[in-house]
XYZ file of C-alpha atoms in Angstrom:
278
model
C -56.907 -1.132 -1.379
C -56.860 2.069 0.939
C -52.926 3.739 1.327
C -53.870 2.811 5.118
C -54.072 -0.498 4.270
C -51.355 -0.530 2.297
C -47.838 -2.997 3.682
C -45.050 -0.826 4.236
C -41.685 -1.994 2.070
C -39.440 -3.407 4.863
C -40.925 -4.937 8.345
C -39.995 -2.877 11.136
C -37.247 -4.987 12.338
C -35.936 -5.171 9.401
C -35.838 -1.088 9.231
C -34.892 -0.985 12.712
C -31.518 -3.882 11.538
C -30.707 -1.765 8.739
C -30.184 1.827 10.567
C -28.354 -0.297 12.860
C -26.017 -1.627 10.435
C -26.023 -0.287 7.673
C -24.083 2.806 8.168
C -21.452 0.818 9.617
C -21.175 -1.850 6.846
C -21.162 1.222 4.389
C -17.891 2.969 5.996
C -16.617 -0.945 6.171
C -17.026 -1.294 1.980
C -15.833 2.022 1.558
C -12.783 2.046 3.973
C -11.579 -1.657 2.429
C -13.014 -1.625 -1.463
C -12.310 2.227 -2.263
C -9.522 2.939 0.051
C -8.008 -0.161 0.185
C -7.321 -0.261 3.848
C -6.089 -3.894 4.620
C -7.218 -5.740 7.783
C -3.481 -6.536 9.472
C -2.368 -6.659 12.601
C -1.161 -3.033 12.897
C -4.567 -1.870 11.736
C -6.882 -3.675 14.360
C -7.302 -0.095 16.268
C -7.985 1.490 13.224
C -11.062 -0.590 12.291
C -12.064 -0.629 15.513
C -13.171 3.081 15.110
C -15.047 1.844 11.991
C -18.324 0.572 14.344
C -17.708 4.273 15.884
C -18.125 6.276 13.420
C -21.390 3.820 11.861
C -22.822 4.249 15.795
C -22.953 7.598 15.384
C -24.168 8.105 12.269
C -27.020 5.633 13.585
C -27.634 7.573 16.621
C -28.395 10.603 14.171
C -30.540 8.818 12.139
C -32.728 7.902 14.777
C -32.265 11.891 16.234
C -33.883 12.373 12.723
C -36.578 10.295 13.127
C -37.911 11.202 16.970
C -40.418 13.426 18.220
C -37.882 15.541 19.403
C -38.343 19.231 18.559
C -36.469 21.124 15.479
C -34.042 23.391 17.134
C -33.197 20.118 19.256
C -32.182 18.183 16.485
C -30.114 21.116 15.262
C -28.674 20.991 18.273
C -27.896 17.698 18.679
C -27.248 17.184 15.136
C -24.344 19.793 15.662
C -22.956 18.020 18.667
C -22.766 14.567 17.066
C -20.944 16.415 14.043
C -18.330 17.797 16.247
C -17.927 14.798 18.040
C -17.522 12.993 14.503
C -14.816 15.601 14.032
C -12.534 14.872 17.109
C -12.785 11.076 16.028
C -11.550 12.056 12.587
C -9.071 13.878 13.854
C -8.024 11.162 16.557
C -8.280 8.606 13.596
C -4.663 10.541 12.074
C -3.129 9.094 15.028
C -3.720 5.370 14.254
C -1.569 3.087 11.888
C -2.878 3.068 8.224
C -2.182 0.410 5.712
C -3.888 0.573 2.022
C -3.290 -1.420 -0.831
C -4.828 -1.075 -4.628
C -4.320 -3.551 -7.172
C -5.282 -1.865 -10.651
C -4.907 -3.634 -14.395
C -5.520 -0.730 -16.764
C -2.522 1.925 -17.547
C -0.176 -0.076 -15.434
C 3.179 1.462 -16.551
C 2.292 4.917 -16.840
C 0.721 4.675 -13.215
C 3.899 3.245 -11.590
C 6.183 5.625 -13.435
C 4.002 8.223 -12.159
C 4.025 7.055 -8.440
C 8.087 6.709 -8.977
C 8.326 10.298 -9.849
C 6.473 11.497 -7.228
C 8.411 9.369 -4.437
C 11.565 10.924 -5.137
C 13.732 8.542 -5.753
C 17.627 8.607 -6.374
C 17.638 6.978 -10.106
C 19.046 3.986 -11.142
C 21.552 3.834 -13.428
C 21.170 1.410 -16.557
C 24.601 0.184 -17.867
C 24.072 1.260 -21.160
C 23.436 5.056 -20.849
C 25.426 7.344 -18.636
C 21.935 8.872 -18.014
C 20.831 8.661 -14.380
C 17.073 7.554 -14.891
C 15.456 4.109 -14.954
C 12.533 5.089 -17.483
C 11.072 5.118 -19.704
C 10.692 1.310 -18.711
C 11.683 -1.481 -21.630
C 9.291 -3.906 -20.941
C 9.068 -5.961 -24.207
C 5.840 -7.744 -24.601
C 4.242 -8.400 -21.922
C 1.119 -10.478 -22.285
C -0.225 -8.906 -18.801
C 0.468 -6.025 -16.811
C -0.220 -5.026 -13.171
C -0.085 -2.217 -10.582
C 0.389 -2.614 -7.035
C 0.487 -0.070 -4.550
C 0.863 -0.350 -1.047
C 1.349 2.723 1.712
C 1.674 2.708 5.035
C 1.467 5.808 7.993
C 0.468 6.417 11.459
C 0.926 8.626 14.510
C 0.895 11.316 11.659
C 4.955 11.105 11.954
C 6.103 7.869 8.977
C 4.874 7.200 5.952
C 6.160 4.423 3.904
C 5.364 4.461 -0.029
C 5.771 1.238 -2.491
C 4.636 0.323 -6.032
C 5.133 -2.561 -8.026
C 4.359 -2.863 -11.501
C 4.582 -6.912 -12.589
C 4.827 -7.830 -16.081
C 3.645 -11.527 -17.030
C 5.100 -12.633 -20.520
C 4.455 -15.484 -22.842
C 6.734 -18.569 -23.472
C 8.565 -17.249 -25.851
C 9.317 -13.408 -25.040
C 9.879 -13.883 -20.920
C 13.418 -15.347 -21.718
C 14.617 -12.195 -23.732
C 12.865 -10.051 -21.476
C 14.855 -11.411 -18.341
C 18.218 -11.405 -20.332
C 17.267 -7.897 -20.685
C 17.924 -7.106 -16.999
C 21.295 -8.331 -17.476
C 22.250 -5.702 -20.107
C 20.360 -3.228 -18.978
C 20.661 -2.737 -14.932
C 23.418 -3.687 -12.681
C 22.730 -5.059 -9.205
C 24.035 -4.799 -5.671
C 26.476 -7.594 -4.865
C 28.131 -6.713 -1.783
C 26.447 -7.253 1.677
C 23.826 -4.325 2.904
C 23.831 -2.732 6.016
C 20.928 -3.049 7.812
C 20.976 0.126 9.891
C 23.093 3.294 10.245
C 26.543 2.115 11.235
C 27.841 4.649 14.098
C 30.994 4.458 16.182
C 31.976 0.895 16.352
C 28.533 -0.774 16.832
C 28.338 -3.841 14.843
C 25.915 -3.742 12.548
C 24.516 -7.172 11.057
C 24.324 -7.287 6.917
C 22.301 -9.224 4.647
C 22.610 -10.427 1.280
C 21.632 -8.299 -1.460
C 19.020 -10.689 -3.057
C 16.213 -13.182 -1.657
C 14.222 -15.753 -2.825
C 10.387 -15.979 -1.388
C 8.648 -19.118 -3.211
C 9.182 -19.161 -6.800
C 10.244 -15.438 -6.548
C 13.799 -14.181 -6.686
C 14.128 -10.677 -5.688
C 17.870 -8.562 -6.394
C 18.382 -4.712 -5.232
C 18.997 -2.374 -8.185
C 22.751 -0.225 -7.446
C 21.820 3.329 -6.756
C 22.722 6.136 -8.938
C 25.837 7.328 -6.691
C 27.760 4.056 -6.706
C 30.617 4.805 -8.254
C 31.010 7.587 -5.060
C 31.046 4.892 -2.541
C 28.098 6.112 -1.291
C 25.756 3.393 -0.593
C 22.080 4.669 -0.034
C 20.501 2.798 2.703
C 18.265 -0.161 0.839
C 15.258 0.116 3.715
C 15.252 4.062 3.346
C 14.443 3.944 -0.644
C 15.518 1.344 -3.216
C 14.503 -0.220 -6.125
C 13.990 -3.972 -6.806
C 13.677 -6.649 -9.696
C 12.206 -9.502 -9.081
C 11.475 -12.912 -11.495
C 9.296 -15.513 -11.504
C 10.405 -18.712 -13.854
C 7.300 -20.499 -13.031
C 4.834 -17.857 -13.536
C 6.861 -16.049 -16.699
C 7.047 -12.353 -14.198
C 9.041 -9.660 -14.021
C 8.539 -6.779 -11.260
C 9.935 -3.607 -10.882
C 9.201 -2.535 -7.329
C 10.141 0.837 -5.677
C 10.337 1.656 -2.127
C 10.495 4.767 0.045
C 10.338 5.520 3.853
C 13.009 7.835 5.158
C 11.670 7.147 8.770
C 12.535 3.816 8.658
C 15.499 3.252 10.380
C 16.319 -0.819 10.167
C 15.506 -3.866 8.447
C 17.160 -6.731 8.986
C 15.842 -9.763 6.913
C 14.879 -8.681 2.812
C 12.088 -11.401 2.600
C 10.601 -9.575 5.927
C 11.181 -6.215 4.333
C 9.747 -7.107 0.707
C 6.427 -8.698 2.545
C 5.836 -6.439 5.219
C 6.895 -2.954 3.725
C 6.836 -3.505 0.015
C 3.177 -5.218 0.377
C 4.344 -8.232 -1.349
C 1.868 -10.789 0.948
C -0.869 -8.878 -0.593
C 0.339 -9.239 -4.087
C 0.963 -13.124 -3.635
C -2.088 -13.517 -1.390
């Protein structure tokens, strides 16, 4: 058989489908699988520019592939480039919400996120010591790490990462009397915003329960001050799970934010815990 005669790979509507599609369905898998960007509600505009950016990288390929001449492509080439540019750059403005679920070196990955959010430490009852870790986590049978970040408008940014232990029968008991000993926990009502002047300001309890979960807010280092560091700026929170033998460790930091007033909202919406219990 001649090479003239010879049936090329892909029809040419099925070419023609794939330079359509294809660039957009690759910035789709790469956005969502290796950036983790989550399809929510604040994010709709921010996919939206997902088709954009595949568009244009389909308009080039077909530049590529027309009769046009060489120092029209350049040109042209150059044009779509800077116009891929301002998009980028017009992408910064639009909400951003990723989320990464990853299994291997769980506990050194969430002590490293910790350390690099800045948190005030937590002070365990047993040590005088201001720090949380190194993390006594027993024997866990299963480890996790959750991360989930928020920005937009290039002004907030809100940081959280959870690291959830699952434990056999007979080591999750001992590992949750652990907390007890270990870490003391808010008890008094929170604030939910900055109290100024004589503006009532509504307060919520200091623990939640979402499902089987039961989530309590670690005290802050400074407690013994009086000085109460508001729980929807940073904080730190343990939560259990009887029925699935779990204990989390999740920390949280946004100094933007400036109110929340119902924890279950907070934990779900800001903490990414919808994703983690999706």
């Amino acid at each position: 058989m001649d090479a003239a005669e010879k049936k090329p790979l892909l029809p040419t509507w099925a070419v023609t489908a794939l330079i359509w599609c294809g660039p957009t369905l690759f910035f789709l898998l790469v956005d969502t699988v290796v950036f983790g960007l989550v399809p929510e509600k604040e994010t709709v505009a921010t996919f939206c520019l997902i088709p954009l950016f595949g568009l244009m990288v389909t308009r080039m390929i077909f530049l590529f592939r027309s009769r046009r001449s060489v120092l029209a492509k350049i040109g042209l080439t150059i044009l779509w480039l800077l116009l891929q540019a301002l998009l980028w750059y017009i992408a910064l403005f639009f909400p951003i919400n990723l989320y990464h679920c990853v299994r291997e070196d769980a506990p050194e990955r969430f002590e490293a996120r910790f350390s690099e959010m800045h948190f005030m430490a937590i002070r365990p009852e047993s040590s005088a010591k201001s720090l949380l870790f190194p993390l006594e986590l027993g024997t866990p049978e299963a480890l996790e790490y959750h991360s989930y970040d928020t920005s937009g408008l290039m002004i907030f940014q809100s940081q959280s990462c959870t690291l959830l232990c699952r434990y056999a029968d007979e080591d999750y008991d001992a590992a949750k009397a652990a907390l007890e000993a270990r870490y003391r926990f808010r008890t008094e009502l929170m604030d939910t915003e900055y109290a100024s002047g004589d503006k009532q300001v509504k307060q919520i309890e200091p623990y939640t329960r979402i499902g089987d979960d039961y989530f309590r807010v670690l005290l802050p280092r400074d407690e013994e001050s009086g000085i109460y560091d508001s729980f929807y700026k940073n904080c730190i929170l343990i939560v259990t799970n009887d029925v699935r033998r779990e204990i989390g460790y999740i920390a949280f930091s946004d100094f933007d934010l400036d109110v929340a007033e119902d924890l279950a909202v907070f934990l779900n919406d800001y903490c990414g815990w919808k994703h983690i219990r999706r």
